[in-house]
Tab-separated table of C-alpha atoms and ligand atoms in Angstrom:
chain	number	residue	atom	x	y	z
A	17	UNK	CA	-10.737	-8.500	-3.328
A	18	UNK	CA	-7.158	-9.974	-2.329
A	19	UNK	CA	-4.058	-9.313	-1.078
A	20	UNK	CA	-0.429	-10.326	-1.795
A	21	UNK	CA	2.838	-8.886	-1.625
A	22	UNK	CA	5.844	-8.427	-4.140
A	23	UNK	CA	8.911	-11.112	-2.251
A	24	UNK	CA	5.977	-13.391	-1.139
A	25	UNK	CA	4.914	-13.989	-5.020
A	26	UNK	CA	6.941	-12.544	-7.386
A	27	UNK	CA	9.733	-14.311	-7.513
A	28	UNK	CA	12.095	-13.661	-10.742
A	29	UNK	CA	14.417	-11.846	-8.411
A	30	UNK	CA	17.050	-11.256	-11.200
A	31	UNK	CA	15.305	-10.119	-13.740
A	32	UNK	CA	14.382	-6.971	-15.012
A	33	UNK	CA	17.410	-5.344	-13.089
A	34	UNK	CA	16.181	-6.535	-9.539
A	35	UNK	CA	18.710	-6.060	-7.331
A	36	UNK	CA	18.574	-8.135	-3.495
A	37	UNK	CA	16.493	-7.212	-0.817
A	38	UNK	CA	16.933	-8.088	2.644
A	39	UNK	CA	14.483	-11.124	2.607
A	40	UNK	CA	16.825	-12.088	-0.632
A	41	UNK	CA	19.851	-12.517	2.227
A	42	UNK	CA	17.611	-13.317	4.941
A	43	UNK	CA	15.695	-16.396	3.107
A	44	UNK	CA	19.340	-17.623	1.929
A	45	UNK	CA	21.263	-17.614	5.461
A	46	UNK	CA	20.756	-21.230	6.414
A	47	UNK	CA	18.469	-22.226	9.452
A	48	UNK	CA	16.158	-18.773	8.978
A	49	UNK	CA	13.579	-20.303	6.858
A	50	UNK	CA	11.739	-23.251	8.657
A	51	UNK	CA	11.567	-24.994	5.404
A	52	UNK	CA	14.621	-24.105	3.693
A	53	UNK	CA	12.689	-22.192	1.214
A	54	UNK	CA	13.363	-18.799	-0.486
A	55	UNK	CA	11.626	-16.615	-2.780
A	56	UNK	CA	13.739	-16.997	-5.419
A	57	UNK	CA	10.693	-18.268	-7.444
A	58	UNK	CA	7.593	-18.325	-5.167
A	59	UNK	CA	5.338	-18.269	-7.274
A	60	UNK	CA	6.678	-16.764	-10.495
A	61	UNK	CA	3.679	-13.853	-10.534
A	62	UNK	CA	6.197	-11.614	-12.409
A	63	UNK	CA	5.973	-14.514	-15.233
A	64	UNK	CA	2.734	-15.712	-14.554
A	65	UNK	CA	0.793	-12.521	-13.710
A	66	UNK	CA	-1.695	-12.651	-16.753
A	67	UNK	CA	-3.153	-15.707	-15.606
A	68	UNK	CA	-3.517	-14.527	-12.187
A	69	UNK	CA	-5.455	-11.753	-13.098
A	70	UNK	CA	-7.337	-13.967	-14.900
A	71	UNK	CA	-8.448	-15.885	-12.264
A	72	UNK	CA	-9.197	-12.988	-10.440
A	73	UNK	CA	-11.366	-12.410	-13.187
A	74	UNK	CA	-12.801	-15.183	-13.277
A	75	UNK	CA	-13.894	-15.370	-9.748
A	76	UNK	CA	-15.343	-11.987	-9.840
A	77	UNK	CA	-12.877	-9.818	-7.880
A	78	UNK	CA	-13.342	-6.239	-7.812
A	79	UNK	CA	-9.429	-4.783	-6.168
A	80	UNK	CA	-6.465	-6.230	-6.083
A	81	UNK	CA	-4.050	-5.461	-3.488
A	82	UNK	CA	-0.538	-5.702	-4.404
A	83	UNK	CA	3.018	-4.290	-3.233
A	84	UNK	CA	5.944	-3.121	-5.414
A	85	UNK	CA	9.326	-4.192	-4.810
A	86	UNK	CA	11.797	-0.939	-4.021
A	87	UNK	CA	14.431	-3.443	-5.472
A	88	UNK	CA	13.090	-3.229	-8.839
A	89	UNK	CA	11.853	0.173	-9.235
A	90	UNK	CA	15.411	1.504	-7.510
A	91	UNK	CA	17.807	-1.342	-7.507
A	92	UNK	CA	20.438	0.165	-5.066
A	93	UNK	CA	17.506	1.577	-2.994
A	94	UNK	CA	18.723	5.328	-3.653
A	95	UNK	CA	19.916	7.145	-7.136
A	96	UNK	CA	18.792	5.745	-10.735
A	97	UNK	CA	15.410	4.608	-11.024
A	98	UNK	CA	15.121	1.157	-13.023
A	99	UNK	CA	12.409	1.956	-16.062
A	100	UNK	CA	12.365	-2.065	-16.405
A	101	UNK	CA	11.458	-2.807	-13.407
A	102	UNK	CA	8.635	-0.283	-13.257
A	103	UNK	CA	7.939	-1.959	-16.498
A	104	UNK	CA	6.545	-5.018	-14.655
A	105	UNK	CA	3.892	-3.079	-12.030
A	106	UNK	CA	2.748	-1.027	-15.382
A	107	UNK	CA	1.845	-4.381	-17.628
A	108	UNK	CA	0.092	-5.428	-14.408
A	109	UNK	CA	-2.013	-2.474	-13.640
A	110	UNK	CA	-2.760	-2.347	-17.553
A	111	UNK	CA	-3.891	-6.096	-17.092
A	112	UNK	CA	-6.569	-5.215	-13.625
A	113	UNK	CA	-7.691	-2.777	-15.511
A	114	UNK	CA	-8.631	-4.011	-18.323
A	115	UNK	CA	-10.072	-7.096	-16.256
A	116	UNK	CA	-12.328	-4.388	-14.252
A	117	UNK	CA	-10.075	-5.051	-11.159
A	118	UNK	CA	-9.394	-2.144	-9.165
A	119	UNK	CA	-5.445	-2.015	-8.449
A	120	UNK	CA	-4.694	-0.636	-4.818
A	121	UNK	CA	-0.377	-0.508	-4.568
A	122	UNK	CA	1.261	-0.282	-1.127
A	123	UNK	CA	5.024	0.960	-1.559
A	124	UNK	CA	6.650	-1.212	1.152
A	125	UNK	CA	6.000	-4.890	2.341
A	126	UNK	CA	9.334	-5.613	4.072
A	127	UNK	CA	11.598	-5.846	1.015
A	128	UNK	CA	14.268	-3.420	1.554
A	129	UNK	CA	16.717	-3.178	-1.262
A	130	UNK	CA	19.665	-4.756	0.572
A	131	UNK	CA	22.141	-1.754	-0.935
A	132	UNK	CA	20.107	-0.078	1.809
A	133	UNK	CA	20.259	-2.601	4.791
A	134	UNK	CA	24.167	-1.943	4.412
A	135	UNK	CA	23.668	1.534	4.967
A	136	UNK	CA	21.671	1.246	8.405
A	137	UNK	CA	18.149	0.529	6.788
A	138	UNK	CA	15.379	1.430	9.038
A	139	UNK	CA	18.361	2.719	11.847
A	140	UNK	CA	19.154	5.488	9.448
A	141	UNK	CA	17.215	8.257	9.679
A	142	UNK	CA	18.149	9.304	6.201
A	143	UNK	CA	15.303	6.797	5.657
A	144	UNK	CA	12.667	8.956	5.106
A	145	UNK	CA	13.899	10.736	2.380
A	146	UNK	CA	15.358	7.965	0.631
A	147	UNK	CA	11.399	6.582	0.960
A	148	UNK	CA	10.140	9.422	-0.396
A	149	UNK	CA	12.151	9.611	-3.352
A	150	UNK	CA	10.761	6.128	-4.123
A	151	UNK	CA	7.290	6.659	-3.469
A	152	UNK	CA	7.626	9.588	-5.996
A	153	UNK	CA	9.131	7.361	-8.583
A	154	UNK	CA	6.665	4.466	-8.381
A	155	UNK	CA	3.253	6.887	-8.185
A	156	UNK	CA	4.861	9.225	-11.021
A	157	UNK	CA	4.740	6.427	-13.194
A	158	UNK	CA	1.418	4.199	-11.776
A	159	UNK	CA	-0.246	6.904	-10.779
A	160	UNK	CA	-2.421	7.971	-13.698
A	161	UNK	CA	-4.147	4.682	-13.101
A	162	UNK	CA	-3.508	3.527	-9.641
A	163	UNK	CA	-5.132	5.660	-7.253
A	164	UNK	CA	-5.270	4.075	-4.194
A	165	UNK	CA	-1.821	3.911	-2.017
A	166	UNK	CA	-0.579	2.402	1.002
A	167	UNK	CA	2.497	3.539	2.087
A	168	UNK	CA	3.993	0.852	4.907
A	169	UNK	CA	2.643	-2.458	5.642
A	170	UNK	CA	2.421	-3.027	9.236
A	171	UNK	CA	5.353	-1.283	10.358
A	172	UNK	CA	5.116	-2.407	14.249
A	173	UNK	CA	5.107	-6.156	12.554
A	174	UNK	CA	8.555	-4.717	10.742
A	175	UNK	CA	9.775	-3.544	13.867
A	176	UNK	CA	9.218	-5.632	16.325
A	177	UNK	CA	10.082	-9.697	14.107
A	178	UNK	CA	12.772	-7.956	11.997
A	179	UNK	CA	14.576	-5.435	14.042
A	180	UNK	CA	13.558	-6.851	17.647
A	181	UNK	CA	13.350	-10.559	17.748
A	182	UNK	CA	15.226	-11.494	14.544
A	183	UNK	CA	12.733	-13.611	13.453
A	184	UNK	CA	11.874	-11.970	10.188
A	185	UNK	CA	14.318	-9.921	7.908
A	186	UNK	CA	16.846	-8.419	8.650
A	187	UNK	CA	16.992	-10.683	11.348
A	188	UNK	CA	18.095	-7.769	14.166
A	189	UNK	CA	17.293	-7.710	18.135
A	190	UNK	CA	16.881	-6.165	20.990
A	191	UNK	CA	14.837	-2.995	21.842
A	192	UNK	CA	17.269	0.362	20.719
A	193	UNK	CA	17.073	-1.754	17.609
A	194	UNK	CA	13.528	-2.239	17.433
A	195	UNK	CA	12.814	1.477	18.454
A	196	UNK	CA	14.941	3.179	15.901
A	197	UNK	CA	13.348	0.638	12.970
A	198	UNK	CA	9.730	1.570	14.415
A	199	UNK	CA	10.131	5.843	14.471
A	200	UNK	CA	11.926	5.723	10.946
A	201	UNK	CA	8.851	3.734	9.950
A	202	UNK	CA	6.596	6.365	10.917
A	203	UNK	CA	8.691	9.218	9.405
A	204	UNK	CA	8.896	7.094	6.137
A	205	UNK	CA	5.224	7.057	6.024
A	206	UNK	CA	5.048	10.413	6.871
A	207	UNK	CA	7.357	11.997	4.080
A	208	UNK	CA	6.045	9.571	1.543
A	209	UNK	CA	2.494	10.623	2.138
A	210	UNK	CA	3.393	14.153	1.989
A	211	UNK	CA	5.698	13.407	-1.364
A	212	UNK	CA	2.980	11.629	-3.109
A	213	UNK	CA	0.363	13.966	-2.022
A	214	UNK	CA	2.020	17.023	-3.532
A	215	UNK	CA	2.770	15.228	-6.678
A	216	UNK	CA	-1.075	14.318	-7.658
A	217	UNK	CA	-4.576	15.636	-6.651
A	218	UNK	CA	-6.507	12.636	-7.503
A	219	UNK	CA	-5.296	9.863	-5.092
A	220	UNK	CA	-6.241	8.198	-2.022
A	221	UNK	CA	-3.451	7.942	0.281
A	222	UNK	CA	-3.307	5.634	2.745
A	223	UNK	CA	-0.643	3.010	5.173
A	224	UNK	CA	-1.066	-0.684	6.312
A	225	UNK	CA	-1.512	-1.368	10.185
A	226	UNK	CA	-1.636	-4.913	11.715
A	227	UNK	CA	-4.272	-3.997	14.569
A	228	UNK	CA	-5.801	-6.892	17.071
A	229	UNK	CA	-7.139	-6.564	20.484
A	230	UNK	CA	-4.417	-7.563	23.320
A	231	UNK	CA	-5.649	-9.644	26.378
A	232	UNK	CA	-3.775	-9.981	30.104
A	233	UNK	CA	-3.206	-13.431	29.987
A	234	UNK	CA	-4.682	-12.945	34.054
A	235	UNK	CA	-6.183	-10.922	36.014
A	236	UNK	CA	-2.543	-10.471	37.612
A	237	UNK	CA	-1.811	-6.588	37.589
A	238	UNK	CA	1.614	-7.440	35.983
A	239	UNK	CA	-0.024	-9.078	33.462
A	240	UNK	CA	-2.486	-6.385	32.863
A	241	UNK	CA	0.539	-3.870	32.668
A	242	UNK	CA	2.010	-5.746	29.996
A	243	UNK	CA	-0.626	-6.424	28.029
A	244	UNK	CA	-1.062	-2.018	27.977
A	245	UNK	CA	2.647	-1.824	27.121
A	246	UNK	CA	2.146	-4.381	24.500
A	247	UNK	CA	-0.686	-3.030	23.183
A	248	UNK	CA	1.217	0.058	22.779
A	249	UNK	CA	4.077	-1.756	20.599
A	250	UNK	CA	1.785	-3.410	18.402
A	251	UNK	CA	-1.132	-1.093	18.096
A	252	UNK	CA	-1.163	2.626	19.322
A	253	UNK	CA	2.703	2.924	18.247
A	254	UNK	CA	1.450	3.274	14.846
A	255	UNK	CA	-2.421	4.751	15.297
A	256	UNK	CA	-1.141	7.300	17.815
A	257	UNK	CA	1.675	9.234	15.859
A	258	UNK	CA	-0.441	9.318	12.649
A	259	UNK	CA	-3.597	10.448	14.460
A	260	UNK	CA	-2.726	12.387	17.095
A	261	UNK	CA	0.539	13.025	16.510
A	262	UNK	CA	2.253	11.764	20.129
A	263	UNK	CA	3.745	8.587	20.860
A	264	UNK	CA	1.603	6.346	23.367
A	265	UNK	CA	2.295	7.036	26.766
A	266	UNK	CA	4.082	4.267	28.179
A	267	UNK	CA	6.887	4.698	25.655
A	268	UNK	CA	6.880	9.202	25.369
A	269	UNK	CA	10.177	9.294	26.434
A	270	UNK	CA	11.685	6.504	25.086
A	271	UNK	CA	11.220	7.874	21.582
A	272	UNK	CA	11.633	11.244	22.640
A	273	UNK	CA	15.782	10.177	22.366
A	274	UNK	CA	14.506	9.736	18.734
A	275	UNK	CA	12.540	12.506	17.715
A	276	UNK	CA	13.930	15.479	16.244
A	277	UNK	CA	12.017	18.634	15.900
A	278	UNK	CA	9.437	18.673	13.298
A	279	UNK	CA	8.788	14.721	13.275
A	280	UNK	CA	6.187	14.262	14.761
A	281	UNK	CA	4.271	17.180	12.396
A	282	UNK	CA	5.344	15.109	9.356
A	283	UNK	CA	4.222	12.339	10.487
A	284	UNK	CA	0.862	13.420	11.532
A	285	UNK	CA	-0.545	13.872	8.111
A	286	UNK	CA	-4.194	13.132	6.866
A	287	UNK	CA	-5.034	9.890	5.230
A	288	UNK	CA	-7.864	8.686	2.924
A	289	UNK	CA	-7.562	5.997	4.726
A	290	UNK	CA	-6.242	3.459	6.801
A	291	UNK	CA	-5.664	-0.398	5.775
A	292	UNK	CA	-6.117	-3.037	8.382
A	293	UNK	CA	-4.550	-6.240	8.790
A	294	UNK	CA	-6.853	-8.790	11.054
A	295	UNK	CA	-6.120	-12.223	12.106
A	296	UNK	CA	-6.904	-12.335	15.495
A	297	UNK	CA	-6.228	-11.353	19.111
A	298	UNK	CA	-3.104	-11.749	21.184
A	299	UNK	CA	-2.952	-12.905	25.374
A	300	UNK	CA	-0.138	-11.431	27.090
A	301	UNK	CA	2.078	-11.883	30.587
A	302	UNK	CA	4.476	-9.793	32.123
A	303	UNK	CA	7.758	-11.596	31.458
A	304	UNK	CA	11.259	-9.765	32.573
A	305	UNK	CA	13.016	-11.945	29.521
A	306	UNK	CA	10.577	-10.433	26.638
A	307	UNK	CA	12.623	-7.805	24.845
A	308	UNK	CA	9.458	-6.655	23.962
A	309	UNK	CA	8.944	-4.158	26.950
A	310	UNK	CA	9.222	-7.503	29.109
A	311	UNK	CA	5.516	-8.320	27.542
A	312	UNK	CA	5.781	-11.734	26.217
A	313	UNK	CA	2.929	-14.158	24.853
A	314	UNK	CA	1.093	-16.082	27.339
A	315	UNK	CA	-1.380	-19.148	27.727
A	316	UNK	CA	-4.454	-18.564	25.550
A	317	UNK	CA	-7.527	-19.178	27.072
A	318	UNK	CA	-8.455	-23.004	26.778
A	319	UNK	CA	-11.171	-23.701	24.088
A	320	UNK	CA	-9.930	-20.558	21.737
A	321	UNK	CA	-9.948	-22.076	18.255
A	322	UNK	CA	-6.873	-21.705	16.527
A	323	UNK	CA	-5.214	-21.594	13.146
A	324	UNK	CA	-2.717	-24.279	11.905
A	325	UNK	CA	0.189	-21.434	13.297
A	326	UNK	CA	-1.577	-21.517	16.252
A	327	UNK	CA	-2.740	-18.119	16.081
A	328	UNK	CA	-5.914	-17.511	17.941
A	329	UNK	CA	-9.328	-17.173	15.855
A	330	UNK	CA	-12.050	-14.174	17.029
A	331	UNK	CA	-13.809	-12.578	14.489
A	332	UNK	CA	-15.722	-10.642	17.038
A	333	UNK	CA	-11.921	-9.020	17.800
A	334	UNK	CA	-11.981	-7.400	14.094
A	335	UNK	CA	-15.206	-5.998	16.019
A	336	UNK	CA	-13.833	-4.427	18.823
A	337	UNK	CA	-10.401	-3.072	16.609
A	338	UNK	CA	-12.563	-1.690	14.406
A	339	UNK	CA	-15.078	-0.037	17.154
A	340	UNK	CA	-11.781	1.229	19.114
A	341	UNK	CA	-11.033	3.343	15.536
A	342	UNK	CA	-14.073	4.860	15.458
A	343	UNK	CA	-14.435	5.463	19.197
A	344	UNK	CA	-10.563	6.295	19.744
A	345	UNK	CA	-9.455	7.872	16.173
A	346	UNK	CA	-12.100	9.766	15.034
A	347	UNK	CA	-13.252	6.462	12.688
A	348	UNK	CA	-11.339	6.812	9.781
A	349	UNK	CA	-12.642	5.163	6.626
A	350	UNK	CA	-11.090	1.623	6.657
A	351	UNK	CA	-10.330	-1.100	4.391
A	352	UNK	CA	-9.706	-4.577	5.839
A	353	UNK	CA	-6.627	-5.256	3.318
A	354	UNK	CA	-5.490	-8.634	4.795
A	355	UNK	CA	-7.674	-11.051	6.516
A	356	UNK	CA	-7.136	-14.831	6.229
A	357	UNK	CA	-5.952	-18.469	8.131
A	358	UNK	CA	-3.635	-20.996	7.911
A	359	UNK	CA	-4.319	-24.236	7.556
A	360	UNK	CA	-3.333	-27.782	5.971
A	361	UNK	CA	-5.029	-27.681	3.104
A	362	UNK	CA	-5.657	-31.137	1.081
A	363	UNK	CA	-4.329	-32.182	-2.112
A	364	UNK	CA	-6.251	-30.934	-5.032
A	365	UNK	CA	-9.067	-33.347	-6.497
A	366	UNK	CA	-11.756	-33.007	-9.064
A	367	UNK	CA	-10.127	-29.236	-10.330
A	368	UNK	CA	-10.987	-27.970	-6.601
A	369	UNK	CA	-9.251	-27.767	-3.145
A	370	UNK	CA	-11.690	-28.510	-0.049
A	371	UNK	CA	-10.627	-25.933	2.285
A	372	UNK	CA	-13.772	-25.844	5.223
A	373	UNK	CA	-12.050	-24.204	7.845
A	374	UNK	CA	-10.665	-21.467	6.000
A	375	UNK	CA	-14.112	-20.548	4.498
A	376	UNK	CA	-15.661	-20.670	7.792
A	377	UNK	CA	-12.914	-18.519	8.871
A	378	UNK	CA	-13.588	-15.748	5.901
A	379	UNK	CA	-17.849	-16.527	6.706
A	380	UNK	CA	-17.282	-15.817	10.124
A	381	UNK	CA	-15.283	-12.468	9.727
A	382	UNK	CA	-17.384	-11.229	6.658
A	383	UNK	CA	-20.097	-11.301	9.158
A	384	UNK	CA	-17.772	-9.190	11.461
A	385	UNK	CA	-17.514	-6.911	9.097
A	386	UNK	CA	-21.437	-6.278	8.708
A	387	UNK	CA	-21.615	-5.932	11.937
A	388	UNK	CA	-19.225	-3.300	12.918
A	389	UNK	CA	-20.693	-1.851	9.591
A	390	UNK	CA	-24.415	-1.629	11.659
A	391	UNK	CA	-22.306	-0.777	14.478
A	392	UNK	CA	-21.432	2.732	12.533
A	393	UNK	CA	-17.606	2.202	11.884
A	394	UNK	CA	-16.712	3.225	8.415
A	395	UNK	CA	-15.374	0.141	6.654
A	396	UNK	CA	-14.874	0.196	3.008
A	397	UNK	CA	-13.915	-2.747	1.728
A	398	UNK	CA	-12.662	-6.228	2.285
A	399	UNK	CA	-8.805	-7.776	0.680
A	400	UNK	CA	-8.663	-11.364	1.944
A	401	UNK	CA	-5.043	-12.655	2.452
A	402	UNK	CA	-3.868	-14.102	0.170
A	403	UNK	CA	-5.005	-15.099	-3.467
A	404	UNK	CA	-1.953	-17.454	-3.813
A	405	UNK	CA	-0.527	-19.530	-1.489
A	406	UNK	CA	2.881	-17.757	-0.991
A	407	UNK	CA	6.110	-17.915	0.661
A	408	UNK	CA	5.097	-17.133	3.948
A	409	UNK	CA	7.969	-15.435	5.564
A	410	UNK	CA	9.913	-17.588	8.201
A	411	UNK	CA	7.216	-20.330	7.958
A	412	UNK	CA	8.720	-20.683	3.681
A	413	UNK	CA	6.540	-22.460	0.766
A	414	UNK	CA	4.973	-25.283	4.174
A	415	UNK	CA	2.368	-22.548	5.494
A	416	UNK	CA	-0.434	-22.104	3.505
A	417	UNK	CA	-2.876	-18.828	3.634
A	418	UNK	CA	-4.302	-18.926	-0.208
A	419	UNK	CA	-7.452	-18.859	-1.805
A	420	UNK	CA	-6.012	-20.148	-4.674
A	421	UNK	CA	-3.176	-23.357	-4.174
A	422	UNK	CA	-0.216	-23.416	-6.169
A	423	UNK	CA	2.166	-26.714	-6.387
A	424	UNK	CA	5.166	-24.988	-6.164
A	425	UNK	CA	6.898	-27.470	-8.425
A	426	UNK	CA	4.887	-27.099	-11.179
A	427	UNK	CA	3.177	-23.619	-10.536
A	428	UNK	CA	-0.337	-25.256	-11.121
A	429	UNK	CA	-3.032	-23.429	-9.640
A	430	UNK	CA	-6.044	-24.688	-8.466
A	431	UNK	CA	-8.681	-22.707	-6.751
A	432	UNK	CA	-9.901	-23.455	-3.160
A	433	UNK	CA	-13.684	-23.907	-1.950
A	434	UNK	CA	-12.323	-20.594	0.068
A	435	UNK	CA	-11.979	-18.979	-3.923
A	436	UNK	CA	-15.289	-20.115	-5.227
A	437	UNK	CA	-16.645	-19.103	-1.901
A	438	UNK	CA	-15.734	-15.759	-1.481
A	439	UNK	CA	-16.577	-15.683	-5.419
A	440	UNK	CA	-19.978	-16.217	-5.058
A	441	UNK	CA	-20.410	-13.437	-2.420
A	442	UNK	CA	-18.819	-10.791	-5.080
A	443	UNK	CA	-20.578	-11.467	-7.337
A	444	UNK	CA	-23.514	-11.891	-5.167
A	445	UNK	CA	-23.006	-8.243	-3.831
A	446	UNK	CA	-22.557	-6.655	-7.535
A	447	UNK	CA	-25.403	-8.243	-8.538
A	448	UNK	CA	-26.830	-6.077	-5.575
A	449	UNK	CA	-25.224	-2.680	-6.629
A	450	UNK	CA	-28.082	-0.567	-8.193
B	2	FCB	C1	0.886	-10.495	7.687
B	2	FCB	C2	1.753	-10.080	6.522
B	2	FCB	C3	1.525	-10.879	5.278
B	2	FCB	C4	1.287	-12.346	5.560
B	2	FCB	C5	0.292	-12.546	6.668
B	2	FCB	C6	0.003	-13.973	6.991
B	2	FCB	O1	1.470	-10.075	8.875
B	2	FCB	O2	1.506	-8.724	6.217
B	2	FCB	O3	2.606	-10.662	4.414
B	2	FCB	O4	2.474	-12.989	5.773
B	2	FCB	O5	0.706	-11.877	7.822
């Protein structure tokens, strides 16, 4: 299937009783969108979501993963739920389904009602409940015909470009900042899964990591110590709480400031499973300036093929994450539910986009997938990122990831080679399906 997420797509942001989130503010303070974009309209999927499905349809997609917006289902993030806004996600799921298309929901992709942001956000611990009085009120109404939910999406990602480098919504720094966001994250997840579990018998529960395999940039002993502490920010801060219910060791004590009795218990709850973001691995130095645990990026090894963001490319790293889950956390069944590349994508000609690279990129990590499949680790399933292109967070409307391209000026869609690619290996693979 595909992936996408509510701000990135929706757009509409008034309507319906939508109140702002924090990307709302955050994408209209000048200078923090490279572009000068905003999601005011993205792609107008709230208007336009019938054709979408359609094309998902079309290209034989079996689950679509989506996220709901806490600003429409509970406009001032706490108190009276919004029945028009839940409105929207039920005409969608009504839609997949009758398409075939299996909906999977996650609760949270980074748009915080902004009525929340004013009172601490992710700083206040009060967090969790307010979560899990939201989780309750989206799967009370979705959940007779959604079953599968994620709870966060890639909380470290939340806590270390929004609340540490103030890169990403809402635009904090600094590492007490960063800590506090990251713990209430886990708690979040924790009394959401617990909420939703008690209300229904019949779901899959679930959260969104980003996981990739961190390098020393040398052989340096500095650098090797950052790329550990890194590692722990990015990766184990999440796996470790959930599945073994401990912070990682480098950082025990510094959340142990944090943790109040009973925390760690509700956040160590079992999942259904676990979704996994891949794009690619990370090289790290020690660097005293990093806020970051003084881990900072360093030099990637010359020759490493790269996406237009620069990101590195290694499809054998979605290997080795998803090796280190079975070896390291007891292999939990995983979906991959974002996968995907950036890159400057032609102008549309003939009804098609000619996107090369980005197929190759999807070829290369399907393959990935097969093998850590041989390889015994319990993936599921597959969500490439994204089936629009899509504001893409700091980088705005210029940085592409789609399978499908959308003129943002006219809202045209017109599939990529990527689209008909992927396509033919779903269908390909049903066709298979005794
Ligand atoms: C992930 C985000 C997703 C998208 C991709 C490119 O970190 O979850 O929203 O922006 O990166």
């Amino acid at each position: 299937g595909a992936s996408t997420s509510s701000y990135q797509i929706e757009g509409a942001v008034k309507e319906g009783g939508r109140k702002p989130s924090i990307w709302d503010t955050f994408s209209h303070t000048p200078g923090r969108i490279a572009d000068g974009t905003n999601g005011d309209i993205a792609c107008d999927h709230y208007n336009r979501y019938p054709g979408d499905v359609e094309l998902m349809a079309k290209g034989g997609f079996q689950a679509y993963r989506f996220s709901i917006a806490w600003p429409r289902v509970i406009p001032d993030g706490t108190g009276q739920v919004n029945a028009a806004g839940l409105d929207f996600y039920d005409r969608l799921v009504d839609k997949l389904l009758e398409r075939g298309i299996l909906p999977m929901a996650c609760l949270y992709h980074w748009d915080l009602p902004q009525a929340l942001q004013d009172r601490g956000g992710w700083h206040n611990r009060d967090i969790a409940g307010w979560f899990a009085d939201y989780a309750r009120a989206a799967v009370g109404r979705l959940g007779d015909r959604v079953k599968p939910w994620a709870m966060l999406n890639e909380p470290s990602v939340h806590a270390i470009f929004g609340h540490g480098f103030g890169n990403h919504a809402p635009g904090l720094t600094g590492w007490p900042s960063y800590v506090m966001a990251q713990h209430h994250q886990n708690l979040a997840q924790g009394t959401g899964l617990t909420a939703v579990r008690a209300l229904r018998g019949d779901l899959k529960l679930g959260t969104v990591f980003s996981l990739q395999p961190i390098y020393p940039a040398s052989q340096d002993p500095a650098d090797v110590a950052a790329a550990q502490r890194f590692d722990a920010c990015w990766n184990t801060i999440n796996l470790d709480p959930l599945f073994k219910g401990s912070y990682p060791a480098p950082f025990e004590n510094v959340f142990a400031q944090l943790v109040k009795p009973g925390d760690m218990e509700a956040i160590r709850v079992p999942v259904d499973f676990l979704g996994m973001n891949y794009y690619g691995p990370s090289w790290i130095k020690h660097d005293p300036a990093a806020f970051l645990a003084q881990a900072g990026y360093g030099a990637v090894p010359e020759g490493t093929p790269r996406t237009l963001l620069g990101w590195p490319i290694s499809a054998q790293g979605l290997v080795e994450v998803l090796t280190r889950l079975r070896d390291q956390y007891g292999n939990p069944p995983v979906f991959i539910t974002e996968n995907g590349a950036c890159y400057e994508d032609p102008a549309p000609a003939n009804g098609v986009v000619q996107d090369p690279e980005r197929v190759e990129y999807i070829r290369a990590h399907l393959v990935a997938c097969g093998e850590a499949i041989r390889q015994g680790c319990a993936l599921n399933g597959y969500f490439a990122w994204s089936l629009l292109d899509n504001f893409e967070w700091a980088e705005g409307e210029r940085r592409r990831f789609g399978l499908i391209n959308v003129d943002f000026a006219t809202q045209q869609r017109t599939p990529k080679a990527s689209y008909l690619y992927l396509s033919q290996i779903m269908r390909a693979h049903a066709a298979a399906r005794p």
